[in-house]
Amino acid sequence: MSAPAQSIELSPDKLFARNDRQIEAWKQSLRHRFLLYGGAAGGGKSFFLRWWCVFYLMVLFKFFQVRKAQVILACEDYPTLKDRQISRIQAEFPKSLGNLCLGETRDFTLADKYGGGRILLRNLDDPSKYLSSEFAGVAVEELTRNQEQTFHDLRLRMRWPGVQRPGFAGATNPGGKGHAWVKKYWIDRKFPAEMQALAKEFFFVQAKAADNPFLTQNYYEDLKTLPGPMQSAYLEGRWDLFVGQYFDVFTAARHVAKWRGDELVCPRTGSTYRINHSRVGDKWFAENWPKWVSLDWGFKDPSVVHWHATAPDGKHITYREWAVDGVTPRMLAEGIVERSVDSERRAERIQQFFISPDAFADREGQSTIAEQLRDVACRGNRFPSPAAASDDRVGGWMLLYQLLQGDEWLIAENCETLISSLPTLVRDEKNVEDCADSSVDHAPDSARYGMYSRFGPVRQSAEVRAAKAVEHVKDPTERAIVLEKFHEQERKKNQPVPLGSRHGGGRRWRPGQGGK
Ligand SMILES: Nc1ncnc2c1ncn2[C@@H]1O[C@H](COP(=O)(O)OP(=O)(O)OP(=O)(O)O)[C@@H](O)[C@H]1O
Ligand SMILES: [Mg+2]
């Protein structure tokens, strides 16, 4: 709709008592086609959404002379729709506003004097059933409970004779299986190429519990007593830390390393790491650090590649990322080899190359994706042969979690897709040990393949294993000897690869070469 907000007599504050944030949301929905009103619990989002449907129909009638238009007010399933909206409509909407019908058609029809429009009360368990429907407007309650496809299915149905710019309004708390895609569009404002033209139509209004004067002080105080992630989602409405989030330990301040020249700096300790440098004073030959590459293969979906290394102090570092879509396996392999070079274009010594197991099953003509990748990447022994990554999802996610928790894994700032998608993954409601499928899980999948295939099932931290090793040793001298041996073995594990023993041979390392 393009009617300027100030010209609307049907001002929301005439129909509902003042809540400034709801009024702002309403005004923004007149200017933008896709509004999200999201955040903390109790801000008044659900209330806003049902009244949005009413005002929206009234405006269509009053300013565009569109009578009997239909909008859909939907929840992910019927019981929640009944709970969150239908019961409230029954209690809240005055008789003079229109008529609620809960028979075969569940809808609310506005009185004739308001244009006779209808609010269809529907669930989204199977959005394809609306394939031949038309909606002048769409309102979705708890949008993050829905997959991205549901949003696109509904967008497809947004059309109505006489309505130039049908509108969409979503209300939601952070979290849920759709958290990642909702955050991607409305908070991070990242849109695929085909949606770029729509980007300016997306608008986000942040809800805070404190916005709602109709909440009792007690409720507000109760929210403050919730445990960490629940408080951040429901009291503060934060999108970076929320209920159900898998990687709640991940923070940029702790795990994302910034480049300083050729060095990566650990944000927590200030330690520096030269991934590709021959020698710094009397330190390690960094070029010798164990390095490996992981790939989550996709053709329509993006393929994501990561380069990892282990530093002599045992820290694992994901230092490079390449996310690309629409390339063939051969182009991808060529691109990976081309990128496996330092800043002076000298070849890196990659020991292992793990790729998603589906690439070994998917065929394109005669050969599998993995075979095509191998044919190109391994030509002239320049890259190790691809190995099928372990697809033990639960084990893999647990390992990543533990590496983050133990500060054993650093991610370089240039791995942007991984950094932005890792914190959006949510626990699968059916199997809380697993992450729910998400449209942005390709980068985390690649990291999981890389780390889990390299290190296997979850390990305990060195400190815990050391404590276990001396658990039953009483004599202090003997304890010291056992500990010394333990740490010696740990050091050996993190030794650089001896020169000349590089997996698959390949280009020679030459002294004095470095860069990232
Ligand atoms: N403008 C308003 N006028 C009167 N009552 C309101 C208004 N806004 C919200 N309320 C009341 O405040 C309470 C909380 O509002 P609502 O349920 O819409 O919040 P919410 O943001 O959807 O909460 P949740 O995150 O828990 O779903 C409800 O009882 C609602 O009826
Ligand atoms: Mg609500």
Coordinates of C-alpha atoms and ligand atoms in Angstrom, one line a residue:
M1 CA 0.0 0.0 0.0
S2 CA 1.3 3.4 -0.7
A3 CA -1.1 5.7 1.3
P4 CA 0.9 8.1 3.5
A5 CA 0.5 7.1 7.1
Q6 CA -0.5 10.6 8.3
S7 CA -3.5 10.8 6.0
I8 CA -5.1 7.7 7.5
E9 CA -8.1 8.6 9.6
L10 CA -8.4 5.1 10.7
S11 CA -5.5 5.7 12.9
P12 CA -4.7 2.6 15.0
D13 CA -4.6 4.6 18.2
K14 CA -8.3 5.2 17.8
L15 CA -8.9 1.5 17.8
F16 CA -6.4 0.3 20.3
A17 CA -4.8 1.9 23.3
R18 CA -1.4 3.4 22.8
N19 CA 1.6 1.2 22.3
D20 CA 4.1 3.3 20.4
R21 CA 5.9 0.3 19.0
Q22 CA 2.8 -1.2 17.5
I23 CA 1.9 2.2 15.9
E24 CA 5.4 2.4 14.4
A25 CA 5.0 -1.2 13.1
W26 CA 1.7 -0.2 11.5
K27 CA 3.1 2.9 9.8
Q28 CA 6.1 1.0 8.5
S29 CA 3.8 -1.7 7.1
L30 CA 2.2 1.0 5.0
R31 CA 5.6 2.0 3.5
H32 CA 7.1 -1.5 3.2
R33 CA 5.5 -4.6 1.7
F34 CA 7.2 -7.1 4.1
L35 CA 7.1 -6.1 7.7
L36 CA 8.5 -8.2 10.6
Y37 CA 7.6 -7.2 14.1
G38 CA 9.8 -9.4 16.2
G39 CA 11.6 -9.8 19.4
A40 CA 10.8 -10.1 23.1
A41 CA 7.8 -11.9 24.7
G42 CA 4.8 -9.9 25.5
G43 CA 5.7 -6.8 23.4
G44 CA 2.2 -7.0 21.8
K45 CA 3.1 -8.7 18.5
S46 CA 0.2 -11.1 18.3
F47 CA -2.2 -8.3 19.3
F48 CA -0.7 -6.1 16.6
L49 CA -1.0 -8.8 14.0
R50 CA -4.8 -9.4 14.2
W51 CA -5.4 -5.7 14.3
W52 CA -3.1 -5.3 11.3
C53 CA -5.4 -7.5 9.3
V54 CA -8.4 -5.4 10.3
F55 CA -6.8 -2.1 9.5
Y56 CA -5.3 -3.4 6.3
L57 CA -8.8 -4.4 5.0
M58 CA -10.2 -1.1 6.1
V59 CA -7.5 0.9 4.3
L60 CA -8.0 -1.1 1.1
F61 CA -11.7 -0.2 1.3
K62 CA -11.3 3.4 2.3
F63 CA -8.4 4.5 0.1
F64 CA -8.5 2.1 -2.8
Q65 CA -12.2 1.3 -2.9
V66 CA -11.5 -2.5 -2.7
R67 CA -14.4 -4.2 -1.1
K68 CA -14.5 -7.8 0.2
A69 CA -10.8 -8.4 -0.1
Q70 CA -9.3 -11.4 1.7
V71 CA -6.3 -11.5 4.0
I72 CA -4.9 -14.7 5.6
L73 CA -4.0 -14.8 9.3
A74 CA -2.0 -17.9 9.7
C75 CA -0.1 -20.0 12.3
E76 CA 2.0 -23.1 11.8
D77 CA -0.9 -25.3 13.0
Y78 CA -4.5 -25.0 14.0
P79 CA -4.3 -25.5 17.8
T80 CA -1.7 -22.6 18.0
L81 CA -3.9 -20.5 15.8
K82 CA -6.8 -21.1 18.1
D83 CA -4.8 -20.4 21.1
R84 CA -2.9 -17.3 20.0
Q85 CA -5.5 -15.6 17.7
I86 CA -9.0 -17.1 17.4
S87 CA -9.7 -17.1 21.2
R88 CA -8.4 -13.5 21.3
I89 CA -10.5 -12.4 18.4
Q90 CA -13.6 -13.8 20.1
A91 CA -12.8 -11.8 23.3
E92 CA -11.4 -8.6 21.8
F93 CA -13.2 -7.7 18.5
P94 CA -16.3 -5.7 19.1
K95 CA -19.6 -7.0 17.7
S96 CA -19.9 -3.9 15.5
L97 CA -16.6 -4.8 13.8
G98 CA -17.9 -7.8 12.0
N99 CA -18.7 -11.5 12.4
L100 CA -16.5 -14.5 13.4
C101 CA -17.4 -17.7 11.8
L102 CA -15.9 -21.0 13.1
G103 CA -17.9 -23.4 11.0
E104 CA -16.6 -25.0 7.8
T105 CA -14.9 -21.7 6.8
R106 CA -13.0 -20.2 9.7
D107 CA -12.9 -16.5 9.1
F108 CA -13.8 -13.1 10.4
T109 CA -15.9 -10.9 8.1
L110 CA -15.8 -7.2 8.6
A111 CA -19.1 -5.3 8.7
D112 CA -20.2 -3.8 5.3
K113 CA -19.5 -0.3 6.5
Y114 CA -15.8 -1.3 6.8
G115 CA -15.7 -2.9 3.3
G116 CA -16.8 -6.4 4.1
G117 CA -13.3 -7.8 3.8
R118 CA -12.5 -11.3 5.2
I119 CA -9.7 -12.5 7.5
L120 CA -9.2 -16.1 6.7
L121 CA -8.0 -18.0 9.8
R122 CA -5.7 -20.7 8.5
N123 CA -2.8 -23.0 9.4
L124 CA 0.4 -23.6 7.5
D125 CA 0.9 -27.3 7.9
D126 CA 0.7 -27.7 4.2
P127 CA 1.1 -24.3 2.4
S128 CA 0.8 -26.0 -1.0
K129 CA -3.0 -26.3 -0.4
Y130 CA -3.2 -22.6 -1.0
L131 CA -1.8 -23.0 -4.5
S132 CA -4.8 -21.6 -6.3
S133 CA -5.8 -19.0 -3.6
E134 CA -5.3 -15.3 -3.8
F135 CA -4.6 -13.0 -0.8
A136 CA -4.6 -9.3 -0.7
G137 CA -2.5 -9.5 2.4
V138 CA -0.7 -12.2 4.5
A139 CA -0.1 -12.2 8.2
V140 CA 1.9 -14.9 9.9
E141 CA 2.1 -15.5 13.6
E142 CA 5.4 -16.8 14.9
L143 CA 7.1 -16.7 11.5
T144 CA 10.2 -18.4 12.7
R145 CA 8.2 -21.6 13.3
N146 CA 8.0 -22.0 9.5
Q147 CA 10.5 -23.0 6.9
E148 CA 11.6 -20.5 4.2
Q149 CA 9.6 -22.4 1.5
T150 CA 6.4 -21.6 3.3
F151 CA 7.2 -17.9 3.0
H152 CA 7.8 -18.2 -0.7
D153 CA 4.7 -20.3 -1.2
L154 CA 2.7 -17.5 0.5
R155 CA 4.4 -14.7 -1.5
L156 CA 3.3 -16.5 -4.6
R157 CA -0.3 -16.1 -3.5
M158 CA -0.1 -12.4 -2.7
R159 CA -2.3 -10.8 -5.4
W160 CA -5.8 -9.3 -5.5
P161 CA -7.6 -7.3 -8.1
G162 CA -7.2 -3.6 -7.5
V163 CA -4.3 -4.1 -4.9
Q164 CA -1.0 -2.9 -6.4
R165 CA 1.3 -3.9 -3.6
P166 CA -0.2 -6.6 -1.4
G167 CA 1.4 -6.5 2.0
F168 CA 2.9 -9.1 4.4
A169 CA 3.2 -8.9 8.2
G170 CA 5.0 -11.3 10.4
A171 CA 5.2 -11.4 14.2
T172 CA 7.6 -13.6 16.0
N173 CA 10.0 -14.4 18.8
P174 CA 13.6 -15.3 17.9
G175 CA 14.4 -19.0 17.7
G176 CA 12.6 -21.9 16.1
K177 CA 13.4 -23.8 12.9
G178 CA 13.0 -20.8 10.7
H179 CA 15.2 -18.5 12.8
A180 CA 18.0 -18.5 10.3
W181 CA 16.1 -17.4 7.2
V182 CA 14.0 -14.8 9.0
K183 CA 17.2 -13.3 10.5
K184 CA 18.9 -13.4 7.1
Y185 CA 16.2 -11.3 5.4
W186 CA 15.0 -8.9 8.1
I187 CA 17.9 -8.5 10.4
D188 CA 21.1 -9.2 8.3
R189 CA 19.4 -8.0 5.2
K190 CA 21.0 -10.6 2.9
F191 CA 19.1 -11.4 -0.2
P192 CA 19.8 -13.8 -3.0
A193 CA 20.2 -12.2 -6.4
E194 CA 16.6 -12.8 -7.5
M195 CA 15.3 -11.0 -4.4
Q196 CA 17.5 -8.0 -4.6
A197 CA 14.7 -5.9 -6.2
L198 CA 12.5 -6.6 -3.2
A199 CA 15.2 -5.8 -0.5
K200 CA 14.0 -2.3 0.2
E201 CA 10.5 -3.6 0.9
F202 CA 11.7 -5.6 4.0
F203 CA 11.4 -3.8 7.3
F204 CA 12.1 -4.9 10.8
V205 CA 10.6 -3.5 14.0
Q206 CA 12.2 -4.7 17.1
A207 CA 9.8 -5.6 19.9
K208 CA 10.8 -5.3 23.6
A209 CA 8.8 -6.5 26.5
A210 CA 9.1 -3.0 28.0
D211 CA 7.2 -1.6 25.0
N212 CA 3.9 -3.0 26.3
P213 CA 2.2 -0.9 29.0
F214 CA -0.4 -3.6 29.3
L215 CA 2.0 -6.1 30.8
T216 CA 2.1 -6.2 34.5
Q217 CA 5.3 -5.3 36.2
N218 CA 5.3 -8.8 37.7
Y219 CA 5.5 -10.4 34.3
Y220 CA 8.4 -8.2 33.3
E221 CA 10.2 -9.1 36.6
D222 CA 9.5 -12.8 35.9
L223 CA 11.2 -12.6 32.5
K224 CA 14.3 -11.3 34.3
T225 CA 14.5 -14.5 36.3
L226 CA 14.7 -16.8 33.2
P227 CA 17.9 -18.6 32.5
G228 CA 20.5 -17.1 30.1
P229 CA 19.3 -17.8 26.5
M230 CA 15.6 -17.6 27.4
Q231 CA 16.1 -14.2 29.0
S232 CA 18.0 -12.9 26.0
A233 CA 15.3 -14.1 23.6
Y234 CA 12.2 -13.4 25.6
L235 CA 13.2 -10.3 27.7
E236 CA 15.6 -8.6 25.3
G237 CA 14.4 -10.1 22.0
R238 CA 17.9 -10.7 20.9
W239 CA 18.5 -12.5 17.6
D240 CA 22.1 -13.5 18.2
L241 CA 21.4 -15.5 21.4
F242 CA 18.1 -17.3 21.7
V243 CA 16.3 -20.4 22.9
G244 CA 17.0 -23.5 21.0
Q245 CA 20.2 -22.1 19.6
Y246 CA 22.8 -24.9 19.1
F247 CA 26.0 -23.0 19.2
D248 CA 25.2 -20.8 22.2
V249 CA 28.9 -20.8 23.1
F250 CA 30.0 -19.1 19.9
T251 CA 30.8 -15.4 20.1
A252 CA 32.8 -13.4 17.7
A253 CA 34.7 -11.8 20.6
R254 CA 36.0 -15.2 21.6
H255 CA 36.3 -17.3 18.4
V256 CA 36.7 -15.0 15.4
A257 CA 40.4 -14.1 14.7
K258 CA 41.2 -10.9 12.8
W259 CA 44.1 -10.6 10.4
R260 CA 47.0 -8.3 11.3
G261 CA 49.1 -8.3 8.2
D262 CA 50.1 -12.0 7.7
E263 CA 49.1 -13.0 11.2
L264 CA 45.8 -14.0 12.7
V265 CA 45.2 -12.7 16.2
C266 CA 43.3 -14.8 18.8
P267 CA 40.8 -12.3 20.2
R268 CA 40.9 -13.9 23.7
T269 CA 44.6 -14.5 24.3
G270 CA 46.2 -12.1 21.8
S271 CA 48.3 -15.0 20.5
T272 CA 49.3 -14.7 16.8
Y273 CA 49.3 -17.3 14.1
R274 CA 51.0 -17.2 10.8
I275 CA 49.3 -19.7 8.7
N276 CA 51.6 -19.5 5.7
H277 CA 54.9 -18.2 6.8
S278 CA 58.2 -19.9 6.6
R279 CA 59.9 -18.7 9.7
V280 CA 59.5 -16.0 12.3
G281 CA 62.5 -15.6 14.6
D282 CA 63.0 -19.1 16.1
K283 CA 59.3 -20.1 15.9
W284 CA 57.8 -22.9 13.9
F285 CA 57.9 -23.2 10.2
A286 CA 54.2 -22.3 9.8
E287 CA 54.2 -23.6 6.3
N288 CA 54.6 -27.0 7.9
W289 CA 51.4 -26.9 9.9
P290 CA 49.0 -29.7 9.1
K291 CA 46.4 -28.4 6.7
W292 CA 43.3 -29.9 5.3
V293 CA 40.3 -28.8 3.2
S294 CA 36.6 -29.6 3.5
L295 CA 33.8 -29.2 1.1
D296 CA 30.0 -29.3 1.3
W297 CA 29.0 -30.0 -2.3
G298 CA 26.0 -28.3 -3.8
F299 CA 25.0 -27.3 -7.3
K300 CA 21.7 -25.3 -6.9
D301 CA 22.6 -24.8 -3.2
P302 CA 25.9 -23.2 -2.6
S303 CA 29.0 -25.3 -2.3
V304 CA 31.1 -24.2 0.6
V305 CA 34.8 -24.9 1.0
H306 CA 37.0 -24.4 4.1
W307 CA 40.7 -24.5 4.6
H308 CA 41.9 -25.6 8.1
A309 CA 45.2 -25.8 9.9
T310 CA 46.4 -26.9 13.3
A311 CA 48.9 -24.6 15.0
P312 CA 51.7 -26.0 17.1
D313 CA 49.9 -24.9 20.3
G314 CA 47.1 -27.3 19.2
K315 CA 44.6 -24.6 18.1
H316 CA 42.7 -25.5 15.0
I317 CA 42.2 -22.6 12.7
T318 CA 39.7 -22.3 9.8
Y319 CA 41.5 -19.7 7.8
R320 CA 39.9 -19.5 4.4
E321 CA 36.4 -19.9 2.9
W322 CA 34.9 -20.1 -0.5
A323 CA 31.1 -20.2 -1.0
V324 CA 29.9 -20.5 -4.6
D325 CA 26.9 -21.7 -6.4
G326 CA 26.1 -22.8 -9.9
V327 CA 29.5 -24.2 -10.8
T328 CA 30.2 -27.7 -12.1
P329 CA 32.3 -30.1 -10.0
R330 CA 35.2 -29.6 -12.4
M331 CA 35.1 -25.8 -12.1
L332 CA 34.8 -26.2 -8.3
A333 CA 37.9 -28.5 -8.2
E334 CA 39.9 -26.1 -10.3
G335 CA 38.8 -23.2 -8.1
I336 CA 39.8 -25.0 -4.9
V337 CA 43.3 -25.8 -6.2
E338 CA 43.7 -22.3 -7.4
R339 CA 42.8 -20.9 -4.0
S340 CA 45.1 -23.3 -2.1
V341 CA 48.0 -20.9 -2.4
D342 CA 49.5 -18.3 -0.1
S343 CA 49.5 -14.6 -0.8
E344 CA 52.4 -15.0 -3.2
R345 CA 50.6 -17.7 -5.0
R346 CA 52.8 -20.6 -3.8
A347 CA 51.0 -23.9 -3.4
E348 CA 49.9 -24.8 0.1
R349 CA 50.6 -28.3 1.4
I350 CA 47.1 -29.8 1.9
Q351 CA 47.1 -33.2 3.6
Q352 CA 43.5 -34.2 3.3
F353 CA 40.5 -33.2 1.3
F354 CA 37.1 -34.2 2.8
I355 CA 33.9 -33.8 0.8
S356 CA 30.3 -34.4 1.6
P357 CA 29.4 -38.1 1.3
D358 CA 26.5 -37.3 -1.1
A359 CA 29.1 -36.3 -3.7
F360 CA 30.2 -40.0 -3.8
A361 CA 26.6 -41.1 -4.6
D362 CA 25.4 -38.3 -6.9
R363 CA 26.1 -38.9 -10.5
E364 CA 26.4 -36.6 -13.5
G365 CA 26.5 -38.8 -16.5
Q366 CA 29.1 -41.5 -16.2
S367 CA 31.0 -40.4 -13.1
T368 CA 30.1 -39.3 -9.6
I369 CA 30.6 -35.7 -8.4
A370 CA 33.5 -37.0 -6.3
E371 CA 35.2 -38.6 -9.3
Q372 CA 34.9 -35.4 -11.3
L373 CA 36.4 -33.4 -8.4
R374 CA 39.2 -35.9 -8.1
D375 CA 40.0 -36.0 -11.9
V376 CA 40.6 -32.2 -11.8
A377 CA 42.0 -31.6 -8.3
C378 CA 44.5 -34.5 -8.3
R379 CA 45.8 -33.9 -11.8
G380 CA 49.6 -33.9 -11.6
N381 CA 49.4 -34.9 -7.9
R382 CA 48.7 -31.3 -7.0
F383 CA 46.0 -32.1 -4.4
P384 CA 45.1 -35.0 -2.2
S385 CA 42.4 -37.4 -3.4
P386 CA 39.0 -36.6 -2.0
A387 CA 37.8 -38.7 0.9
A388 CA 34.1 -39.1 1.9
A389 CA 33.5 -37.0 5.1
S390 CA 31.9 -38.6 8.1
D391 CA 28.2 -37.9 8.1
D392 CA 27.6 -38.6 11.8
R393 CA 25.8 -35.4 12.3
V394 CA 25.3 -35.6 16.0
G395 CA 29.0 -36.5 16.6
G396 CA 30.1 -33.8 14.2
W397 CA 28.0 -31.0 15.8
M398 CA 29.1 -32.1 19.3
L399 CA 32.8 -32.0 18.2
L400 CA 32.4 -28.4 16.8
Y401 CA 30.6 -27.4 20.0
Q402 CA 33.3 -28.8 22.2
L403 CA 36.1 -27.3 20.1
L404 CA 34.4 -23.9 20.6
Q405 CA 33.7 -24.4 24.2
G406 CA 37.3 -25.4 24.9
D407 CA 38.7 -22.5 22.8
E408 CA 40.4 -25.0 20.6
W409 CA 39.0 -23.6 17.3
L410 CA 39.5 -20.2 15.8
I411 CA 37.7 -18.9 12.7
A412 CA 39.3 -16.3 10.6
E413 CA 37.2 -13.1 10.0
N414 CA 37.2 -13.8 6.2
C415 CA 35.1 -17.0 6.7
E416 CA 32.0 -14.8 6.7
T417 CA 29.4 -17.4 5.7
L418 CA 30.4 -19.7 8.5
I419 CA 30.6 -16.8 11.1
S420 CA 27.1 -15.6 10.2
S421 CA 25.4 -19.0 9.9
L422 CA 26.9 -20.9 12.8
P423 CA 25.0 -18.9 15.5
T424 CA 21.7 -19.3 13.6
L425 CA 21.6 -23.1 13.8
V426 CA 18.9 -24.4 16.1
R427 CA 18.4 -27.7 17.8
D428 CA 16.2 -30.2 16.0
E429 CA 13.0 -30.5 18.0
K430 CA 12.8 -34.2 17.3
N431 CA 16.4 -34.9 18.1
V432 CA 17.9 -32.2 20.3
E433 CA 21.4 -33.5 19.9
D434 CA 21.2 -32.6 16.2
C435 CA 20.8 -29.3 14.4
A436 CA 17.6 -28.7 12.4
D437 CA 18.0 -28.5 8.7
S438 CA 18.4 -24.9 7.6
S439 CA 18.8 -23.0 4.4
V440 CA 22.1 -21.6 5.7
D441 CA 23.7 -24.8 7.0
H442 CA 26.1 -25.3 4.1
A443 CA 29.1 -23.5 5.7
P444 CA 28.6 -25.2 9.1
D445 CA 28.2 -28.6 7.3
S446 CA 31.5 -28.0 5.6
A447 CA 33.2 -27.1 8.9
R448 CA 31.7 -30.2 10.5
Y449 CA 32.9 -32.4 7.7
G450 CA 36.4 -30.9 8.1
M451 CA 36.7 -31.2 11.8
Y452 CA 34.9 -34.4 12.4
S453 CA 36.5 -36.3 9.6
R454 CA 39.9 -35.2 10.8
F455 CA 39.5 -35.7 14.5
G456 CA 36.7 -38.2 14.9
P457 CA 34.3 -38.4 17.8
V458 CA 34.2 -35.9 20.6
R459 CA 37.4 -35.7 22.5
Q460 CA 37.8 -34.4 26.0
S461 CA 40.0 -31.4 26.4
A462 CA 43.7 -32.0 27.1
E463 CA 43.2 -30.8 30.7
V464 CA 40.4 -33.3 31.4
R465 CA 42.4 -36.1 29.7
A466 CA 45.5 -35.2 31.7
A467 CA 43.5 -35.2 34.9
K468 CA 42.1 -38.7 34.0
A469 CA 45.6 -40.0 33.3
V470 CA 46.8 -39.3 36.8
E471 CA 43.5 -40.0 38.5
H472 CA 44.8 -43.0 40.4
V473 CA 48.4 -42.0 40.8
K474 CA 49.0 -41.0 44.3
D475 CA 52.8 -40.5 44.4
P476 CA 53.6 -36.9 43.4
T477 CA 56.8 -37.8 41.5
E478 CA 55.1 -40.5 39.6
R479 CA 52.2 -38.1 38.8
A480 CA 54.8 -35.6 37.4
I481 CA 56.3 -38.3 35.2
V482 CA 52.9 -39.5 33.9
L483 CA 51.9 -35.9 33.2
E484 CA 55.2 -35.2 31.5
K485 CA 54.7 -38.2 29.2
F486 CA 51.1 -37.2 28.5
H487 CA 52.1 -33.7 27.5
E488 CA 55.0 -35.0 25.4
Q489 CA 52.5 -37.2 23.4
E490 CA 50.2 -34.2 23.0
R491 CA 53.0 -32.1 21.6
K492 CA 54.0 -34.9 19.2
K493 CA 50.4 -35.0 17.9
N494 CA 50.6 -31.4 17.0
Q495 CA 54.0 -31.6 15.4
P496 CA 54.3 -30.1 11.9
V497 CA 54.3 -32.6 9.1
P498 CA 57.9 -33.5 8.2
L499 CA 59.0 -32.1 4.9
G500 CA 58.7 -34.4 2.0
S501 CA 56.0 -36.6 3.6
R502 CA 53.1 -34.6 2.2
H503 CA 50.1 -36.6 1.3
G504 CA 49.9 -37.1 -2.4
G505 CA 53.3 -35.4 -3.1
G506 CA 52.7 -32.3 -5.2
R507 CA 54.5 -29.0 -5.5
R508 CA 57.6 -28.6 -3.4
W509 CA 57.8 -26.2 -0.5
R510 CA 60.7 -23.8 -0.8
P511 CA 62.3 -22.1 2.2
G512 CA 61.5 -18.5 2.8
Q513 CA 58.0 -18.6 1.4
G514 CA 55.0 -17.3 3.3
G515 CA 51.8 -15.3 3.3
K516 CA 48.1 -16.1 3.9
Ligands
LIG1 N1 -2.4 -2.1 22.3 C1 -2.8 -2.9 23.2 N2 -4.0 -2.7 23.8 C2 -4.4 -3.5 24.8 N3 -3.8 -4.7 25.1 C3 -2.7 -5.0 24.5 C4 -2.1 -4.2 23.5 N4 -1.0 -4.8 23.0 C5 -0.9 -5.9 23.7 N5 -1.9 -6.1 24.6 C6 -2.1 -7.2 25.5 O1 -0.8 -7.5 26.1 C7 -0.6 -8.9 26.3 C8 0.6 -9.3 25.5 O2 0.4 -9.0 24.1 P1 0.7 -10.1 22.9 O3 0.2 -11.5 23.3 O4 0.3 -9.5 21.7 O5 2.3 -10.1 23.0 P2 3.3 -10.9 22.1 O6 4.4 -10.0 21.8 O7 2.6 -11.6 21.0 O8 3.8 -12.0 23.2 P3 4.6 -13.4 22.9 O9 6.0 -13.1 22.5 O10 4.5 -14.1 24.2 O11 3.8 -14.1 21.8 C9 -1.8 -9.5 25.7 O12 -2.7 -9.8 26.8 C10 -2.5 -8.5 24.8 O13 -3.8 -8.6 24.7
MG2 MG 2.5 -13.6 20.5

